[in-house]
mmCIF file of C-alpha atoms in Angstrom:
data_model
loop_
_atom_site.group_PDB
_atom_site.id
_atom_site.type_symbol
_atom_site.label_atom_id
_atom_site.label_comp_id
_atom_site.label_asym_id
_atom_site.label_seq_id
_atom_site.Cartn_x
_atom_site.Cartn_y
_atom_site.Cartn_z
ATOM 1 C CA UNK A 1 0.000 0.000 0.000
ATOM 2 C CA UNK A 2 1.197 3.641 -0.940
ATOM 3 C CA UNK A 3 1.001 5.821 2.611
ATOM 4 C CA UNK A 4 -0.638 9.003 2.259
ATOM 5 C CA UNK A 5 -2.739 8.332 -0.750
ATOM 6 C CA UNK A 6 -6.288 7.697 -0.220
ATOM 7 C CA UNK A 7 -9.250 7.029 -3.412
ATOM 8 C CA UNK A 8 -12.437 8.996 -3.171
ATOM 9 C CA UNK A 9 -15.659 7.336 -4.980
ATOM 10 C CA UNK A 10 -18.530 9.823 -5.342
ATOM 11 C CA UNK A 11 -21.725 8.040 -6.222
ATOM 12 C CA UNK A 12 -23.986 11.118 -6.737
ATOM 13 C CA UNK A 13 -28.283 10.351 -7.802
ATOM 14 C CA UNK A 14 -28.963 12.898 -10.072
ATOM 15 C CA UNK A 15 -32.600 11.205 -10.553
ATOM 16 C CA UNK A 16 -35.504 14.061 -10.811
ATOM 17 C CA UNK A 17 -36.665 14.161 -7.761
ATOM 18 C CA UNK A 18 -33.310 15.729 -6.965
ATOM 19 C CA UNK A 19 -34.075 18.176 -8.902
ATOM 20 C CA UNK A 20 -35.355 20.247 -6.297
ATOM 21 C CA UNK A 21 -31.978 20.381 -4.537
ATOM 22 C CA UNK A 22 -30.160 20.630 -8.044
ATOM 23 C CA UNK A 23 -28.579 24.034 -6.773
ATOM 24 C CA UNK A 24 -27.163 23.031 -3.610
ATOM 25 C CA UNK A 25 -25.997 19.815 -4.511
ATOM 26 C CA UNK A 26 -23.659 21.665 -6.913
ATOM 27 C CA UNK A 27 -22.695 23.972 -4.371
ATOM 28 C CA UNK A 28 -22.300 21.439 -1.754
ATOM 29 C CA UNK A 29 -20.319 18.866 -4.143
ATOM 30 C CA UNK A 30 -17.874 21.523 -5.098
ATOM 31 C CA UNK A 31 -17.087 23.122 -1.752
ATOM 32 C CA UNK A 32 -16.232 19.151 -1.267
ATOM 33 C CA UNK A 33 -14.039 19.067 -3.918
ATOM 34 C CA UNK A 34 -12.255 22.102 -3.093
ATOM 35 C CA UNK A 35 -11.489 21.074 0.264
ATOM 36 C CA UNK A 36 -10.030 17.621 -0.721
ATOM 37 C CA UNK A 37 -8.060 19.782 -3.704
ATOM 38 C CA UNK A 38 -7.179 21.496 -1.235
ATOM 39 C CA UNK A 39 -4.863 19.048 1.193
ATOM 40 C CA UNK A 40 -2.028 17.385 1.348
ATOM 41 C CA UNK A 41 -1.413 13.598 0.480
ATOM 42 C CA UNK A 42 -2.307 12.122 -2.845
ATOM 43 C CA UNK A 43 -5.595 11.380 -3.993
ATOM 44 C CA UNK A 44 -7.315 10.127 -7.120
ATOM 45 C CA UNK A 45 -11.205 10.548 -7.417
ATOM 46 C CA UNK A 46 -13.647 8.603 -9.223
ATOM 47 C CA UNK A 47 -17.335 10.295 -9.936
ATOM 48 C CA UNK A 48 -20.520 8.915 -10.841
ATOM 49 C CA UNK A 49 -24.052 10.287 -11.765
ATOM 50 C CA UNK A 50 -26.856 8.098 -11.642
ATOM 51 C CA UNK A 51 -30.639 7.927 -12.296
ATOM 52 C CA UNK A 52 -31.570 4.642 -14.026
ATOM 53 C CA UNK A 53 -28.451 5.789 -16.828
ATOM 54 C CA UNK A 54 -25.270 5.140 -15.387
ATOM 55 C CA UNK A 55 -22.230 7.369 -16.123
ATOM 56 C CA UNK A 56 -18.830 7.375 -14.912
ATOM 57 C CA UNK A 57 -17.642 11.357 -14.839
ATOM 58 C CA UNK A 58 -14.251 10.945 -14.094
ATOM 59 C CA UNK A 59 -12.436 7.291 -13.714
ATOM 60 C CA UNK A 60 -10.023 7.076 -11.103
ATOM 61 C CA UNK A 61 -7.884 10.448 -11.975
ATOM 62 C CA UNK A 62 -5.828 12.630 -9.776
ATOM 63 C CA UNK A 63 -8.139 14.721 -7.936
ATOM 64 C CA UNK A 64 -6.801 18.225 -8.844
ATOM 65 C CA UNK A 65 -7.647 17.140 -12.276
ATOM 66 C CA UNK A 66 -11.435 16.835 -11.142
ATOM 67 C CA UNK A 67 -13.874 19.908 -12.722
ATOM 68 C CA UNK A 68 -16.706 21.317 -10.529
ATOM 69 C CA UNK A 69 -20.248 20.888 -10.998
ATOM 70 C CA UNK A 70 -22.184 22.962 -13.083
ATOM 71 C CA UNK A 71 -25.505 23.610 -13.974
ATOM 72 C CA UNK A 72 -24.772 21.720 -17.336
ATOM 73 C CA UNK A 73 -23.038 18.778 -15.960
ATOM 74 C CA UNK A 74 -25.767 17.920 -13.441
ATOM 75 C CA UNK A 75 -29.031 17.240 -15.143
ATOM 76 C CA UNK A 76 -31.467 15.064 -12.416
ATOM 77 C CA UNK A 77 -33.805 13.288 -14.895
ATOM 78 C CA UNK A 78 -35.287 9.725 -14.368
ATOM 79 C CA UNK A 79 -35.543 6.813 -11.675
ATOM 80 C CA UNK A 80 -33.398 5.491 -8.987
ATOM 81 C CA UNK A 81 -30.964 2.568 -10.185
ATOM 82 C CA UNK A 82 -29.588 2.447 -6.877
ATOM 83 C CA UNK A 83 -27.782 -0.988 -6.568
ATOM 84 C CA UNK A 84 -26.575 -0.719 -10.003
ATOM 85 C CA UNK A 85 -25.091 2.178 -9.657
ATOM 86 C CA UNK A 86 -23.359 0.766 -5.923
ATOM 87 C CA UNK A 87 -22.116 -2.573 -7.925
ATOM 88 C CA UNK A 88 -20.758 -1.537 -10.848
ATOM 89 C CA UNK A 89 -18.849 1.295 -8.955
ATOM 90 C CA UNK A 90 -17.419 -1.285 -7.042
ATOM 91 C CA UNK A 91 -16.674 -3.531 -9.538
ATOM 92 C CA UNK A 92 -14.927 -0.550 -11.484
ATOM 93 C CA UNK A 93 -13.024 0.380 -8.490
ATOM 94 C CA UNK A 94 -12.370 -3.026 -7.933
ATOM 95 C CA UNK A 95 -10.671 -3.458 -11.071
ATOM 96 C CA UNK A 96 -8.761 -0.194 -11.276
ATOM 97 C CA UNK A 97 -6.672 -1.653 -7.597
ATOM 98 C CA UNK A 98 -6.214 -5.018 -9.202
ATOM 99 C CA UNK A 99 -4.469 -3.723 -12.074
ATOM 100 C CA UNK A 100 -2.198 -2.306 -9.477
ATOM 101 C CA UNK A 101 1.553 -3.439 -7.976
ATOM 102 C CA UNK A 102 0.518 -3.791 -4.224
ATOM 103 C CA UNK A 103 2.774 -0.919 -3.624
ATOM 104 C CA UNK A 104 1.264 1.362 -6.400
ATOM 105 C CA UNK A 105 -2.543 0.779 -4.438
ATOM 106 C CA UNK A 106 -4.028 3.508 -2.225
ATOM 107 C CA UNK A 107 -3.427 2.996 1.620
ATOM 108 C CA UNK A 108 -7.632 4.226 2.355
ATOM 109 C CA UNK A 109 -10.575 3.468 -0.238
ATOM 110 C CA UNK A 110 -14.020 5.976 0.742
ATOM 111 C CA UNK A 111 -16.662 5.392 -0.806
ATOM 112 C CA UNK A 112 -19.521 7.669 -0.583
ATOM 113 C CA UNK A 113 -23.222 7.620 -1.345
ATOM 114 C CA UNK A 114 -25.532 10.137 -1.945
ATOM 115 C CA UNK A 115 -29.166 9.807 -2.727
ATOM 116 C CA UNK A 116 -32.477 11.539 -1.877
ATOM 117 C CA UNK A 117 -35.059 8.207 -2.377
ATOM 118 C CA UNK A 118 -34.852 4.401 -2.346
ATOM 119 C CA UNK A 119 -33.808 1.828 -4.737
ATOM 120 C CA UNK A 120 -36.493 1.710 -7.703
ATOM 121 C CA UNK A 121 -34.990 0.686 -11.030
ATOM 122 C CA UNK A 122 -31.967 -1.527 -10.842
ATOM 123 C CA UNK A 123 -31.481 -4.191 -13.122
ATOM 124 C CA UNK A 124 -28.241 -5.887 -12.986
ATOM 125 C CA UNK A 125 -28.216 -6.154 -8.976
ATOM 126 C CA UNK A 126 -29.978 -7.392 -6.461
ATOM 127 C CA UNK A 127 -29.851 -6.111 -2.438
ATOM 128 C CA UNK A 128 -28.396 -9.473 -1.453
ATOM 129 C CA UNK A 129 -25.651 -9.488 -3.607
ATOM 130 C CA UNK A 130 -24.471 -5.808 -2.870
ATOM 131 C CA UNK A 131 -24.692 -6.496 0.917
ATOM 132 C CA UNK A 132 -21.994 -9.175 -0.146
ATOM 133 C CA UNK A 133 -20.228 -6.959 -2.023
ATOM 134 C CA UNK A 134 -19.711 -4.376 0.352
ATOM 135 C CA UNK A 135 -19.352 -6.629 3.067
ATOM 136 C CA UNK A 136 -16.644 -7.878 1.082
ATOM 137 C CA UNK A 137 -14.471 -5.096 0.439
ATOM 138 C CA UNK A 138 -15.117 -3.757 3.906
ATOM 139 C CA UNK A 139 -13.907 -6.889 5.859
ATOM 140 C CA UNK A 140 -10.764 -7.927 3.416
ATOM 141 C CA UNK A 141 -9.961 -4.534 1.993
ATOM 142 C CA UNK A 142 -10.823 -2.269 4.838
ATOM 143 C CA UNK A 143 -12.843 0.130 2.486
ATOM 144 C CA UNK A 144 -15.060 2.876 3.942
ATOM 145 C CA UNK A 145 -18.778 3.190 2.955
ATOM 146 C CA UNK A 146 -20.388 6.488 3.772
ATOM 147 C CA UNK A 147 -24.298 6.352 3.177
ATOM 148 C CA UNK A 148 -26.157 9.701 2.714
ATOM 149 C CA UNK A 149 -29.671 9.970 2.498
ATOM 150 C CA UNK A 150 -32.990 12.409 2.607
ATOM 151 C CA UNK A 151 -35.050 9.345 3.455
ATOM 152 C CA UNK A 152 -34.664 7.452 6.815
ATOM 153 C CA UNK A 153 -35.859 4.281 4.935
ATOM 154 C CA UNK A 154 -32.702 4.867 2.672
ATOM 155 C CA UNK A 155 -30.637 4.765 5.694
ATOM 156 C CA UNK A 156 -32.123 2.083 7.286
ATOM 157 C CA UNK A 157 -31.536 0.046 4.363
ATOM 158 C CA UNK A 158 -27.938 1.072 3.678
ATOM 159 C CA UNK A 159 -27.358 -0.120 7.491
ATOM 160 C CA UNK A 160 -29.039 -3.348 6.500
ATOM 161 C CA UNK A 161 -26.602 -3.837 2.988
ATOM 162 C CA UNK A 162 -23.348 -3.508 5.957
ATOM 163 C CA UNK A 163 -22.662 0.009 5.640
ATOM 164 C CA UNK A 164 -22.062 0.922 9.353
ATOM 165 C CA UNK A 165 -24.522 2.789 10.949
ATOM 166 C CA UNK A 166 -21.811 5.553 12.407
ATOM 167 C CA UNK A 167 -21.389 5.885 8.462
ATOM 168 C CA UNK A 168 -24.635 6.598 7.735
ATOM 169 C CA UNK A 169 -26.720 9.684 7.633
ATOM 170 C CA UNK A 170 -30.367 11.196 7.561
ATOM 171 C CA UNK A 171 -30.261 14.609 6.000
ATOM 172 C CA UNK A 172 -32.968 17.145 5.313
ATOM 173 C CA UNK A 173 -32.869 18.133 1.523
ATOM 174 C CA UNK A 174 -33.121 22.122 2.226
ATOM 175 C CA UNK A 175 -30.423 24.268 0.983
ATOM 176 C CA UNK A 176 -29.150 24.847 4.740
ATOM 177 C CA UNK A 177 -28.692 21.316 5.623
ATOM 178 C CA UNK A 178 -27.030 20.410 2.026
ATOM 179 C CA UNK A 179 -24.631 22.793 2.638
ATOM 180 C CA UNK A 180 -24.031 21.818 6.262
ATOM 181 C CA UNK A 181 -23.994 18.269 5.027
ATOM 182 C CA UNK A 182 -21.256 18.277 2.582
ATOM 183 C CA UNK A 183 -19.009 20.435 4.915
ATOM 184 C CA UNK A 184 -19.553 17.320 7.344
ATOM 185 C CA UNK A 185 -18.636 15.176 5.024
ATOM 186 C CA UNK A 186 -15.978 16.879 3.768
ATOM 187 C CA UNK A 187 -14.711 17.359 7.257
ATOM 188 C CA UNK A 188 -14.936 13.499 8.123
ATOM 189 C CA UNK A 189 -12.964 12.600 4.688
ATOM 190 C CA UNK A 190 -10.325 15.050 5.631
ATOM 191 C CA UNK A 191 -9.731 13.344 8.821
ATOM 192 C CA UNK A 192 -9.342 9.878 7.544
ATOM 193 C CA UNK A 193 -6.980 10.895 4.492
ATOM 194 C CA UNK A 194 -4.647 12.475 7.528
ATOM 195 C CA UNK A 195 -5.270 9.393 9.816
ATOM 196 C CA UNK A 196 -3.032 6.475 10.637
ATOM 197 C CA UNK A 197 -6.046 3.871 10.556
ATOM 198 C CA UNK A 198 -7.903 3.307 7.561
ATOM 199 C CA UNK A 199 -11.581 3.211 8.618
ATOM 200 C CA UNK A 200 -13.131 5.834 11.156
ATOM 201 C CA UNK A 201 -16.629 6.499 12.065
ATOM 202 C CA UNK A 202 -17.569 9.479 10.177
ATOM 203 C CA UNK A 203 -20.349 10.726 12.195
ATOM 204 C CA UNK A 204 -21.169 11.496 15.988
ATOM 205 C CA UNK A 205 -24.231 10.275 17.786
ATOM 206 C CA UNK A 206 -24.569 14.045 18.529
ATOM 207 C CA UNK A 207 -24.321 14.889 14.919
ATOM 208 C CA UNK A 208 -26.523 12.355 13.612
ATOM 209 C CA UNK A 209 -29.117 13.368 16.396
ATOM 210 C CA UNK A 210 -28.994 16.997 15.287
ATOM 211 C CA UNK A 211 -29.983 16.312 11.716
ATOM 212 C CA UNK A 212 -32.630 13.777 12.959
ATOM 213 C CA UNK A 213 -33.792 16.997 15.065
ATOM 214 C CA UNK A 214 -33.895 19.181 12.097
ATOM 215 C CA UNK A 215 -36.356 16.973 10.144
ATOM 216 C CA UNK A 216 -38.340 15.986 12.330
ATOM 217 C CA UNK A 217 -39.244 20.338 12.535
ATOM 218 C CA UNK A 218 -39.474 20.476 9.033
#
């Protein structure tokens, strides 16, 4: 494993019903992006978009080389392939590290998920066989899965596929809380890229209280 390099994975929905936070999510994804830009250590970043098309934005490059958002590049349109999206990422990923000398490989994986509904149009996989999956690459390859979602169902499904609940979060989809939100995340991705362990828990029983707080007001 290469110290101090860590690969990002970005699964982003941009199905329609996300079109009502189209704005923030741009904002929020690229004040993410400039942070990461932004620190020290190597990192390479993969992006995808999703809806029930699947399309890999940028493969595995060196993160400075990553482009923000824009109004043009973020269309939400269509259903929720969810567990498509999650396996073929993986797979992708997956490949990218096998084709690598051991000592070429990152020393952290992240993998992060962000999605405003449930599961609704997948074809290729099937829950069971992405709980595997991700069990899989958490237990031998000590990858991180971080599970974002505006519907507690989501969540409570992502906890059930082996994403770790301390990993997973409940967010309100107003443009307050999606910018608070990606700062979070930002902040937690930050912290394991400068770590000496690979995993972490990302979020705080306090934190993931005070979000619960906020929807339930709304």
């Amino acid at each position: 494993m290469k110290k101090d390099y860590t690969h990002i994975a970005f699964v982003l929905d941009r199905s329609g019903s996300m079109s009502s936070s189209k704005i923030e999510t741009i904002k929020g994804f690229n004040s993410f992006l400039q942070e990461q830009q932004g620190l020290e250590g190597k990192a390479t970043f993969t992006l995808v978009q999703f809806d029930d098309q699947y399309e890999v934005w940028h493969d595995f490059v060196d993160i400075q080389k990553v482009k923000k958002l824009k109004d043009k590049t973020y269309v939400p349109r269509g259903m929720t392939a969810l567990f498509d999206a999650i396996g073929k990422t993986i797979n992708i990923i997956g490949k990218k590290l096998s084709d690598l000398k051991e000592e070429e490989r990152p020393e952290k994986v992240v993998f992060v998920i962000l999605t405003d509904g449930q599961e609704n149009s997948s074809l290729e996989y099937r829950f069971e066989v992405i709980s595997d999956m991700i069990k899989h690459q958490t237990e031998k390859y000590n990858w991180t899965f971080v599970f974002l979602g505006s519907e507690l169902s989501a969540v409570d499904q992502a906890i059930n596929m082996g994403i770790s609940s301390s990993n997973t979060l409940n967010y309100s989809a107003d443009a307050e809380d999606v910018q608070i939100l990606y700062k979070s995340v930002s902040s937690s991705v930050s912290k394991l890229r400068m770590a000496k362990e690979a995993k972490m828990d990302f979020f705080s029983e306090d934190e993931k209280a005070s979000y619960r707080s906020k929807i339930q007001k709304k």
